[in-house]
JSON list of N, CA and C in Angstrom, two decimals:
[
{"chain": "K", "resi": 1, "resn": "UNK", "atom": "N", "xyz": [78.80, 93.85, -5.68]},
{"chain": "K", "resi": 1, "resn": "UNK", "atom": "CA", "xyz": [78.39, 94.83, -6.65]},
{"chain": "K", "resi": 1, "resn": "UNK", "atom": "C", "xyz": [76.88, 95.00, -6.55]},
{"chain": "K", "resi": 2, "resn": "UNK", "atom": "N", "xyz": [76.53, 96.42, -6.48]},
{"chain": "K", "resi": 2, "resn": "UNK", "atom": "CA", "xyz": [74.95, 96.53, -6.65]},
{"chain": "K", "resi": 2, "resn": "UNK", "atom": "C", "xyz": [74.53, 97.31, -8.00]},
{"chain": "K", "resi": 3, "resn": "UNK", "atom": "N", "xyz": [73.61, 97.71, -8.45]},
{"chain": "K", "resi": 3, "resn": "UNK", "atom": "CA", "xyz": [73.49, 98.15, -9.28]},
{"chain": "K", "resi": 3, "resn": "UNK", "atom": "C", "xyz": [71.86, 98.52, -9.47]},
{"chain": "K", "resi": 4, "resn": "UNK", "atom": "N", "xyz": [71.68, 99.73, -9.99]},
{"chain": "K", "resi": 4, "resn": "UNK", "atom": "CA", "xyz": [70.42, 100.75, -9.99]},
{"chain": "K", "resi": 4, "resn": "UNK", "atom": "C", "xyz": [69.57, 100.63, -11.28]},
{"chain": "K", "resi": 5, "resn": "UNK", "atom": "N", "xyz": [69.38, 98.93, -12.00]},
{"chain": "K", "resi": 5, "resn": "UNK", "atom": "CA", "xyz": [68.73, 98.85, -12.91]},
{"chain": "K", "resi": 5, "resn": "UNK", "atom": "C", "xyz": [67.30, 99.21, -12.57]},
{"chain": "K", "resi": 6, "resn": "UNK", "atom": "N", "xyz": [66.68, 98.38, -11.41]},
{"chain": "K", "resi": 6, "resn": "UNK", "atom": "CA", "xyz": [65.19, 98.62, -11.93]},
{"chain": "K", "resi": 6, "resn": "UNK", "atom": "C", "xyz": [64.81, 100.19, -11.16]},
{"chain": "K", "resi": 7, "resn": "UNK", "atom": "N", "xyz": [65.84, 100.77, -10.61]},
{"chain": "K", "resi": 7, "resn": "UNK", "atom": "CA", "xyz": [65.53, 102.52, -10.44]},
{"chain": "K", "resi": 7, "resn": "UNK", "atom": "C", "xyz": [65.77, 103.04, -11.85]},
{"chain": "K", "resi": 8, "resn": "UNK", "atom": "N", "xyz": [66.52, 102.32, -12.79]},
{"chain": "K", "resi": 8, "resn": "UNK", "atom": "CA", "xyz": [66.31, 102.88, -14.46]},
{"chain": "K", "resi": 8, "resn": "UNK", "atom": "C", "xyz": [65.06, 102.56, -14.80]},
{"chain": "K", "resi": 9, "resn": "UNK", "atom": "N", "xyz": [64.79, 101.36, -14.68]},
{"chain": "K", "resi": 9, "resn": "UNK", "atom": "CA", "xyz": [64.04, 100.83, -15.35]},
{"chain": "K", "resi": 9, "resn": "UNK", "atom": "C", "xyz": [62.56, 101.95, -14.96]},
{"chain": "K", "resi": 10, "resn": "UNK", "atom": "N", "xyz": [62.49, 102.22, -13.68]},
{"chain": "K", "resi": 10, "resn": "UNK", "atom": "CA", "xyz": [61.40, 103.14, -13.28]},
{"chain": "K", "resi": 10, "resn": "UNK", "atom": "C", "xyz": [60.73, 104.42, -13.82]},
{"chain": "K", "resi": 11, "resn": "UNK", "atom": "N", "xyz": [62.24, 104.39, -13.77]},
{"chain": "K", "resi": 11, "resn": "UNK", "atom": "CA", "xyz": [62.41, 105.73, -14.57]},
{"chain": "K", "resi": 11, "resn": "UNK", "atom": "C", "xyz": [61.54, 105.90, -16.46]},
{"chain": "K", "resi": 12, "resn": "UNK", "atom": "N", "xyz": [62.04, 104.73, -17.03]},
{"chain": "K", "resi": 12, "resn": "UNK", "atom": "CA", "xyz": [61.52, 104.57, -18.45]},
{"chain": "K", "resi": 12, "resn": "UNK", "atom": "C", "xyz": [60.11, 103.84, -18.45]},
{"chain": "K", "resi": 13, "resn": "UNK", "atom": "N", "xyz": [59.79, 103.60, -17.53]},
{"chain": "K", "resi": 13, "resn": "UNK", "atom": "CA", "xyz": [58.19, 102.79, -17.31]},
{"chain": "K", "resi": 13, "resn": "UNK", "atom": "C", "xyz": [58.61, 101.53, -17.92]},
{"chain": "K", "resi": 14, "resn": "UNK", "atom": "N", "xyz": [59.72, 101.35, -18.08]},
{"chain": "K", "resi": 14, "resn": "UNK", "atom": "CA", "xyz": [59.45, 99.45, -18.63]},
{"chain": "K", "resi": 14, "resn": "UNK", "atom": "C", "xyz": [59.89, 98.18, -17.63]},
{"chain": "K", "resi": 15, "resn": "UNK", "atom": "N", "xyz": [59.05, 97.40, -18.19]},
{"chain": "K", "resi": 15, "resn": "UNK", "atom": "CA", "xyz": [59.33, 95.84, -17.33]},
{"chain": "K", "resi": 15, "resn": "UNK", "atom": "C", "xyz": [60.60, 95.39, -17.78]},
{"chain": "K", "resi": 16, "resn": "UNK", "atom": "N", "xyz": [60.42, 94.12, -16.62]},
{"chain": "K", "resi": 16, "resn": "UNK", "atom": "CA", "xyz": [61.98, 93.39, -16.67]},
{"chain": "K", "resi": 16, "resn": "UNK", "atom": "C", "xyz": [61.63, 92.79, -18.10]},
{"chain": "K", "resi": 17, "resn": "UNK", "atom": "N", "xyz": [60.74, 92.30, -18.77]},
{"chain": "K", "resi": 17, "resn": "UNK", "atom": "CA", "xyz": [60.80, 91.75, -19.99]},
{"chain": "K", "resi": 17, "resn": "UNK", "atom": "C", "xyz": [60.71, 92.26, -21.30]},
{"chain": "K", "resi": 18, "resn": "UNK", "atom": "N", "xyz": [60.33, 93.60, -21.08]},
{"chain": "K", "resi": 18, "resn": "UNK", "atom": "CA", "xyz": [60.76, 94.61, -21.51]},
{"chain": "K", "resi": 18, "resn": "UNK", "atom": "C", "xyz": [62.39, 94.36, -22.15]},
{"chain": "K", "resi": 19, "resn": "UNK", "atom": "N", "xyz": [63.39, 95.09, -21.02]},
{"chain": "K", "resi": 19, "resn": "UNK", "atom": "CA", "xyz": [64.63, 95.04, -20.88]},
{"chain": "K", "resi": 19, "resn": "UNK", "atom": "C", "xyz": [64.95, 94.15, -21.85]},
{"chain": "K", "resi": 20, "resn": "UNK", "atom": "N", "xyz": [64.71, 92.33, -20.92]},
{"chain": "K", "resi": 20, "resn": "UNK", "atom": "CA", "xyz": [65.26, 91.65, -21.47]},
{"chain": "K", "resi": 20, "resn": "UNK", "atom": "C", "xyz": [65.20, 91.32, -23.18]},
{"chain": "K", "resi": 21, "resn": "UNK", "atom": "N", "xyz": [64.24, 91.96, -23.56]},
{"chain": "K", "resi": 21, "resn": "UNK", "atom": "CA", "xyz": [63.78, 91.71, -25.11]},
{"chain": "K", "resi": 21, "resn": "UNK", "atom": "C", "xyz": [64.92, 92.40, -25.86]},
{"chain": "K", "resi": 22, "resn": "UNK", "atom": "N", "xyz": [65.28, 93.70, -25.30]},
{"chain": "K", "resi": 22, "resn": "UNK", "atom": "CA", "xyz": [65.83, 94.81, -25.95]},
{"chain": "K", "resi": 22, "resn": "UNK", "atom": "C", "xyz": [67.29, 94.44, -26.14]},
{"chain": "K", "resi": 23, "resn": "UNK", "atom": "N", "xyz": [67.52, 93.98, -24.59]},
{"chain": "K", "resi": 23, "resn": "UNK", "atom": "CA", "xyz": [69.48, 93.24, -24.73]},
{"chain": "K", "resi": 23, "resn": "UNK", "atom": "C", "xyz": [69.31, 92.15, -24.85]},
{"chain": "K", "resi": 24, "resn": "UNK", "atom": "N", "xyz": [68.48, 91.02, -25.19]},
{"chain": "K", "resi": 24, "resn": "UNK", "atom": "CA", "xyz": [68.48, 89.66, -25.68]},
{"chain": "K", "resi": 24, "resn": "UNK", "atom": "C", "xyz": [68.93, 89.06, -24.42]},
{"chain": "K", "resi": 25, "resn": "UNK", "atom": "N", "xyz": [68.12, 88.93, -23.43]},
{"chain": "K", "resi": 25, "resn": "UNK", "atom": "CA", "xyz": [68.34, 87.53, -22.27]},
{"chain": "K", "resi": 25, "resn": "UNK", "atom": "C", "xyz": [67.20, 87.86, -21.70]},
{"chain": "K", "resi": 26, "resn": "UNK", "atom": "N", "xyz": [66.84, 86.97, -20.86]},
{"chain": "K", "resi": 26, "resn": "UNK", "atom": "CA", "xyz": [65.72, 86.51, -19.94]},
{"chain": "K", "resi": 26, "resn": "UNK", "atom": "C", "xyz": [65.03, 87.35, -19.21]},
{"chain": "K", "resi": 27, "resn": "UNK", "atom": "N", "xyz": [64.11, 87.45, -19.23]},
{"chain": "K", "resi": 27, "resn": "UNK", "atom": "CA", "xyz": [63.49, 88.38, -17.64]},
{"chain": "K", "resi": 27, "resn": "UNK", "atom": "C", "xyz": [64.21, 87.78, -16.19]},
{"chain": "K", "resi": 28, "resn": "UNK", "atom": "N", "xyz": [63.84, 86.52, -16.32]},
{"chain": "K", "resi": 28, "resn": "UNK", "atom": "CA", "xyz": [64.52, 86.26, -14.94]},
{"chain": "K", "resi": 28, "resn": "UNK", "atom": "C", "xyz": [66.42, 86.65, -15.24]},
{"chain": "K", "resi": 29, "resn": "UNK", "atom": "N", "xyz": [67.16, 86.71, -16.12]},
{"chain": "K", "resi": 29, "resn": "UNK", "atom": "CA", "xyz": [68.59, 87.16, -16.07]},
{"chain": "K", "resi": 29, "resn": "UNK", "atom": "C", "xyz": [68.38, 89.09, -15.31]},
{"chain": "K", "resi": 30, "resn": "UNK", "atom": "N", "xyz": [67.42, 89.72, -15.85]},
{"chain": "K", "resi": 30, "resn": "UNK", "atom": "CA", "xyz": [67.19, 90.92, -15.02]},
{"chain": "K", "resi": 30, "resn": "UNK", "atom": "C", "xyz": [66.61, 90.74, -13.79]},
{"chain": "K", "resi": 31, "resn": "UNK", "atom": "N", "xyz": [65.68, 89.72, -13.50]},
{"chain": "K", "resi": 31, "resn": "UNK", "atom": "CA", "xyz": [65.64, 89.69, -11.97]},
{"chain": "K", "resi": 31, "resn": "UNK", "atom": "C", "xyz": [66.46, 89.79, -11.35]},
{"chain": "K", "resi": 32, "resn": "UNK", "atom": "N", "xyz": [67.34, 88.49, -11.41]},
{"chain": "K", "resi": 32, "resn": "UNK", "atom": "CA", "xyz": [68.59, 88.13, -10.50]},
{"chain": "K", "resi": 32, "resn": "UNK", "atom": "C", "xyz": [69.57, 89.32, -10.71]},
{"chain": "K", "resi": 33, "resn": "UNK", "atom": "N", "xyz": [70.00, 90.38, -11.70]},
{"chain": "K", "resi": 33, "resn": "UNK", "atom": "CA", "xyz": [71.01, 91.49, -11.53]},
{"chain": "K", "resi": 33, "resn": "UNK", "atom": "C", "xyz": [70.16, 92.24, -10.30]},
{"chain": "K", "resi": 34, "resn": "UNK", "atom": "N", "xyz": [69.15, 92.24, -10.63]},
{"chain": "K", "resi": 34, "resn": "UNK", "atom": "CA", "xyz": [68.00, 93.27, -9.98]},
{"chain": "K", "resi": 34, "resn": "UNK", "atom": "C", "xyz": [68.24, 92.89, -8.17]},
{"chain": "K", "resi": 35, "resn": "UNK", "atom": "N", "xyz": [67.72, 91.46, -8.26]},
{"chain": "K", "resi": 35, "resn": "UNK", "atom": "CA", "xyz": [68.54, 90.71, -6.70]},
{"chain": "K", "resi": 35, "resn": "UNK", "atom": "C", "xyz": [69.54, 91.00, -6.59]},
{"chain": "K", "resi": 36, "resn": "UNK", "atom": "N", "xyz": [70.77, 91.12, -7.04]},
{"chain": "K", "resi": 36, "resn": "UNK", "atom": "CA", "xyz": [72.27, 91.49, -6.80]},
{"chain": "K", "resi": 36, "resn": "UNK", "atom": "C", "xyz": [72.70, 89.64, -6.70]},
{"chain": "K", "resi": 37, "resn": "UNK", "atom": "N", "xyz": [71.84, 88.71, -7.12]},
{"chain": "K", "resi": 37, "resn": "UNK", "atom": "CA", "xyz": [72.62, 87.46, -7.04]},
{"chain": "K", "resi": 37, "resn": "UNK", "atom": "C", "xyz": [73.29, 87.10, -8.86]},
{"chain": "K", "resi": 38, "resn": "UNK", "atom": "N", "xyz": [73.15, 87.70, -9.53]},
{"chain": "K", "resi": 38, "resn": "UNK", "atom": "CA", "xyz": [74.04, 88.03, -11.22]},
{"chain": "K", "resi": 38, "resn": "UNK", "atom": "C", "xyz": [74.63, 88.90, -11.22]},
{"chain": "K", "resi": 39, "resn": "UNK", "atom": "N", "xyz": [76.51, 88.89, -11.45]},
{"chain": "K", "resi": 39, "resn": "UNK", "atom": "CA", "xyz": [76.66, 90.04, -11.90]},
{"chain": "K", "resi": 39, "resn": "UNK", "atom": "C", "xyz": [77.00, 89.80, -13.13]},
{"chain": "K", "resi": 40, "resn": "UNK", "atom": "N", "xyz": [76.35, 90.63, -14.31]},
{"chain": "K", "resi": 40, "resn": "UNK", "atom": "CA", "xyz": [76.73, 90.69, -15.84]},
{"chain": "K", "resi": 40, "resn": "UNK", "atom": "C", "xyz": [77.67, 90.43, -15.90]},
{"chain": "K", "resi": 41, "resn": "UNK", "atom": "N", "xyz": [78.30, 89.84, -17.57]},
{"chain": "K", "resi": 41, "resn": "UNK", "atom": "CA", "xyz": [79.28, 90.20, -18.20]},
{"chain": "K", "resi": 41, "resn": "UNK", "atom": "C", "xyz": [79.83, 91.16, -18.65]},
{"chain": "K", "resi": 42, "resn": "UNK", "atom": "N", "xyz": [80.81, 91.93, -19.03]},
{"chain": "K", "resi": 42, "resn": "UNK", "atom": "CA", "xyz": [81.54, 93.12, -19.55]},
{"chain": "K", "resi": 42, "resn": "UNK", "atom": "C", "xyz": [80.24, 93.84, -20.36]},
{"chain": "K", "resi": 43, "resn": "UNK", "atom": "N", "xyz": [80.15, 93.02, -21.16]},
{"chain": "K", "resi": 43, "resn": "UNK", "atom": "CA", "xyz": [79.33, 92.88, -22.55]},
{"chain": "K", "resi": 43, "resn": "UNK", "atom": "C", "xyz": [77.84, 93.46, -22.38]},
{"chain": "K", "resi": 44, "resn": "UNK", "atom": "N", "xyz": [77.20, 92.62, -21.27]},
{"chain": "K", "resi": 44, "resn": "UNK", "atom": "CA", "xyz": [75.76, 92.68, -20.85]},
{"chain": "K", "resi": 44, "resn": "UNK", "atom": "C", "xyz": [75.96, 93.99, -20.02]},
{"chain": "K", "resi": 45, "resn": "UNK", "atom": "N", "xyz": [76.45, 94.64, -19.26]},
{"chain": "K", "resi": 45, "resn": "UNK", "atom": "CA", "xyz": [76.42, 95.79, -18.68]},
{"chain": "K", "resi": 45, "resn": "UNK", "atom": "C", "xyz": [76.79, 96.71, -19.98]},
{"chain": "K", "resi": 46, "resn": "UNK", "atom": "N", "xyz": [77.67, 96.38, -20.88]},
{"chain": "K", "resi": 46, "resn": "UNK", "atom": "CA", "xyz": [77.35, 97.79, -21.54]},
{"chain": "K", "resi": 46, "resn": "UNK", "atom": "C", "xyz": [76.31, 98.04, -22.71]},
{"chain": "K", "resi": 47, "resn": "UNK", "atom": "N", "xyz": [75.84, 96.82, -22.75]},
{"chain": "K", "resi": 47, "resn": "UNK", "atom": "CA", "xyz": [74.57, 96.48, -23.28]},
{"chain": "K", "resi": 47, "resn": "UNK", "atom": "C", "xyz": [73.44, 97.42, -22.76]},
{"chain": "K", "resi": 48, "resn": "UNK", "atom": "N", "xyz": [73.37, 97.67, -21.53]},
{"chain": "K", "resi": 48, "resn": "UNK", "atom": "CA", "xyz": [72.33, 98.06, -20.07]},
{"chain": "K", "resi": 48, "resn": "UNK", "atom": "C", "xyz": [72.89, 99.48, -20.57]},
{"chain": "K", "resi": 49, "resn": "UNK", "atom": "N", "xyz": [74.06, 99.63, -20.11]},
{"chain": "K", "resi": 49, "resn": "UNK", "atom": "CA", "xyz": [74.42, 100.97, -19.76]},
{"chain": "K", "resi": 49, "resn": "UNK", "atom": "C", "xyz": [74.36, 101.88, -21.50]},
{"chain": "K", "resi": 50, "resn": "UNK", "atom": "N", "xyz": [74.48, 101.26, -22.12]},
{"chain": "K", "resi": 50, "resn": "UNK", "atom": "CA", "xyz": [73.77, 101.96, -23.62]},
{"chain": "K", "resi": 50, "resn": "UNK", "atom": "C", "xyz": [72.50, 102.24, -23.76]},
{"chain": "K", "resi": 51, "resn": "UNK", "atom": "N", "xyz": [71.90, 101.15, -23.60]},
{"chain": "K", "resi": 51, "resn": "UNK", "atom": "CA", "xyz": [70.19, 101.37, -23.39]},
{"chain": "K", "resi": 51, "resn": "UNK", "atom": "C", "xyz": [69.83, 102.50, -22.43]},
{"chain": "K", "resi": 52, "resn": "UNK", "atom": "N", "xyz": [70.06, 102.46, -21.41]},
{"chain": "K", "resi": 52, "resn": "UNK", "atom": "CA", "xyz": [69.70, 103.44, -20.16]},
{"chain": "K", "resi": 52, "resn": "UNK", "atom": "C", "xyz": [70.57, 104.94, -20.62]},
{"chain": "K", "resi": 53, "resn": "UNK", "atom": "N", "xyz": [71.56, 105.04, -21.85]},
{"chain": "K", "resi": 53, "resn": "UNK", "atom": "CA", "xyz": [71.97, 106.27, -21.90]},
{"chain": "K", "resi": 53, "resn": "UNK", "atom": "C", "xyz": [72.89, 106.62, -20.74]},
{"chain": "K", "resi": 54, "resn": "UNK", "atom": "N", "xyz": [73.22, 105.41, -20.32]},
{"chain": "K", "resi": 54, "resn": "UNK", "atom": "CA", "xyz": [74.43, 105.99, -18.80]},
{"chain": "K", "resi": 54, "resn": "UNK", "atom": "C", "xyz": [75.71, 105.37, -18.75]},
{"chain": "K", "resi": 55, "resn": "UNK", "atom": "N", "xyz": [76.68, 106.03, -18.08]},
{"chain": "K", "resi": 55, "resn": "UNK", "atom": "CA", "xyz": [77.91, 105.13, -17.91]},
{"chain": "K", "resi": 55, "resn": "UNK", "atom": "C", "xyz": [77.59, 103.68, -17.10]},
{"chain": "K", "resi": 56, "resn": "UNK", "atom": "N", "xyz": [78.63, 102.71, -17.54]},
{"chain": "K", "resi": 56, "resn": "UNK", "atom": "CA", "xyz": [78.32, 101.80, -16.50]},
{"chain": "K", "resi": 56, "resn": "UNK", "atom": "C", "xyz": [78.75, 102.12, -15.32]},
{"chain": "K", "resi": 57, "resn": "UNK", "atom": "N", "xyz": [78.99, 102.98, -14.62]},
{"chain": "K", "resi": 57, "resn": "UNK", "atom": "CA", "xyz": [79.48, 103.27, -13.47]},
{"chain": "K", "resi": 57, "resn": "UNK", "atom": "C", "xyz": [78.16, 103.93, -12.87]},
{"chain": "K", "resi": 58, "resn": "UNK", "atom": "N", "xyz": [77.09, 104.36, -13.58]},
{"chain": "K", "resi": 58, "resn": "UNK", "atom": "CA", "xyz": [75.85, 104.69, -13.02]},
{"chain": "K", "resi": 58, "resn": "UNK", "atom": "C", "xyz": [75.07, 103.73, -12.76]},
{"chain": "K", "resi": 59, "resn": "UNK", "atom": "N", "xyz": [75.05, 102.88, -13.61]},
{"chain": "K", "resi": 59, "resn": "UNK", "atom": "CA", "xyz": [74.26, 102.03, -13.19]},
{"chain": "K", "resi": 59, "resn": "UNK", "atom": "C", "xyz": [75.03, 100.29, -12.44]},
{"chain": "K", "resi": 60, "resn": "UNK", "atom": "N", "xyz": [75.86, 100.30, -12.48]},
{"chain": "K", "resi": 60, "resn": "UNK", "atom": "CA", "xyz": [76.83, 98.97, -11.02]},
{"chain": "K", "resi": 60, "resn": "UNK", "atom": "C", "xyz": [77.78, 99.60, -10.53]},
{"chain": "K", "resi": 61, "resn": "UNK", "atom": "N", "xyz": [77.44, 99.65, -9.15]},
{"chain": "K", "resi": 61, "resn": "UNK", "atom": "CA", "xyz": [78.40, 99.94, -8.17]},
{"chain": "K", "resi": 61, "resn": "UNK", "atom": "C", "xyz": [79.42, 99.01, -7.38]},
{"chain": "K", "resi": 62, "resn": "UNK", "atom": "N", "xyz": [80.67, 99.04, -7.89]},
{"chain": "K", "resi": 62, "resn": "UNK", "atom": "CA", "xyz": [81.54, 98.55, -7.37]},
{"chain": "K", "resi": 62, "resn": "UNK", "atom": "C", "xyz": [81.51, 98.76, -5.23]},
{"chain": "K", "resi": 63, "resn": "UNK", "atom": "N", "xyz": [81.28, 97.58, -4.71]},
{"chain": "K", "resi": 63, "resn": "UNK", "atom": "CA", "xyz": [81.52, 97.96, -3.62]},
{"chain": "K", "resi": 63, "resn": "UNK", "atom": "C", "xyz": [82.44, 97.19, -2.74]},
{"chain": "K", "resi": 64, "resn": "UNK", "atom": "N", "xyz": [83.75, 98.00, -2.40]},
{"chain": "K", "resi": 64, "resn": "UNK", "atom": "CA", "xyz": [84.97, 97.69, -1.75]},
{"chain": "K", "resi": 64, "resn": "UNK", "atom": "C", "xyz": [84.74, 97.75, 0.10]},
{"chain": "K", "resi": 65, "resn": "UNK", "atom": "N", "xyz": [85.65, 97.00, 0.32]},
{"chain": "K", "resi": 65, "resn": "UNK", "atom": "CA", "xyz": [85.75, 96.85, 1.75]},
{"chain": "K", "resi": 65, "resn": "UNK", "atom": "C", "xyz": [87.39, 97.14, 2.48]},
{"chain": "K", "resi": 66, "resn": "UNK", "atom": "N", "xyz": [87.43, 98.33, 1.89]},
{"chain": "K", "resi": 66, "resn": "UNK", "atom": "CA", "xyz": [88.58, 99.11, 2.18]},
{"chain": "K", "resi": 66, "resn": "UNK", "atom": "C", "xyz": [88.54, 99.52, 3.79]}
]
């Protein structure tokens, strides 16, 4: 799974600690999504994907090896 947080995040001018203040976890918990080595919970992505105003499907990409 990848996912286009800190191209949101760019977008709104805010830092990872920023973020993390707003959905309650760590800066480093947005690093590591940011690395692609975390993938959120249900919960924490729609946490993200509320904040950013987007589906979660905009912002984590499921990626299959079909």
């Amino acid at each position: 799974m990848t996912n286009t947080i800190k191209v949101q995040r760019a977008v709104r001018n805010i830092t990872q600690e920023d973020l993390a203040k707003v959905i309650g976890v760590s800066r480093q918990t947005i690093n590591a999504m940011e690395a692609n080595k975390y993938i959120p919970s249900t919960l924490l992505a729609l946490k993200i994907a509320k904040y950013f105003e987007k589906k979660v499907e905009d912002i984590f990409i499921l990626e299959t090896n079909d």
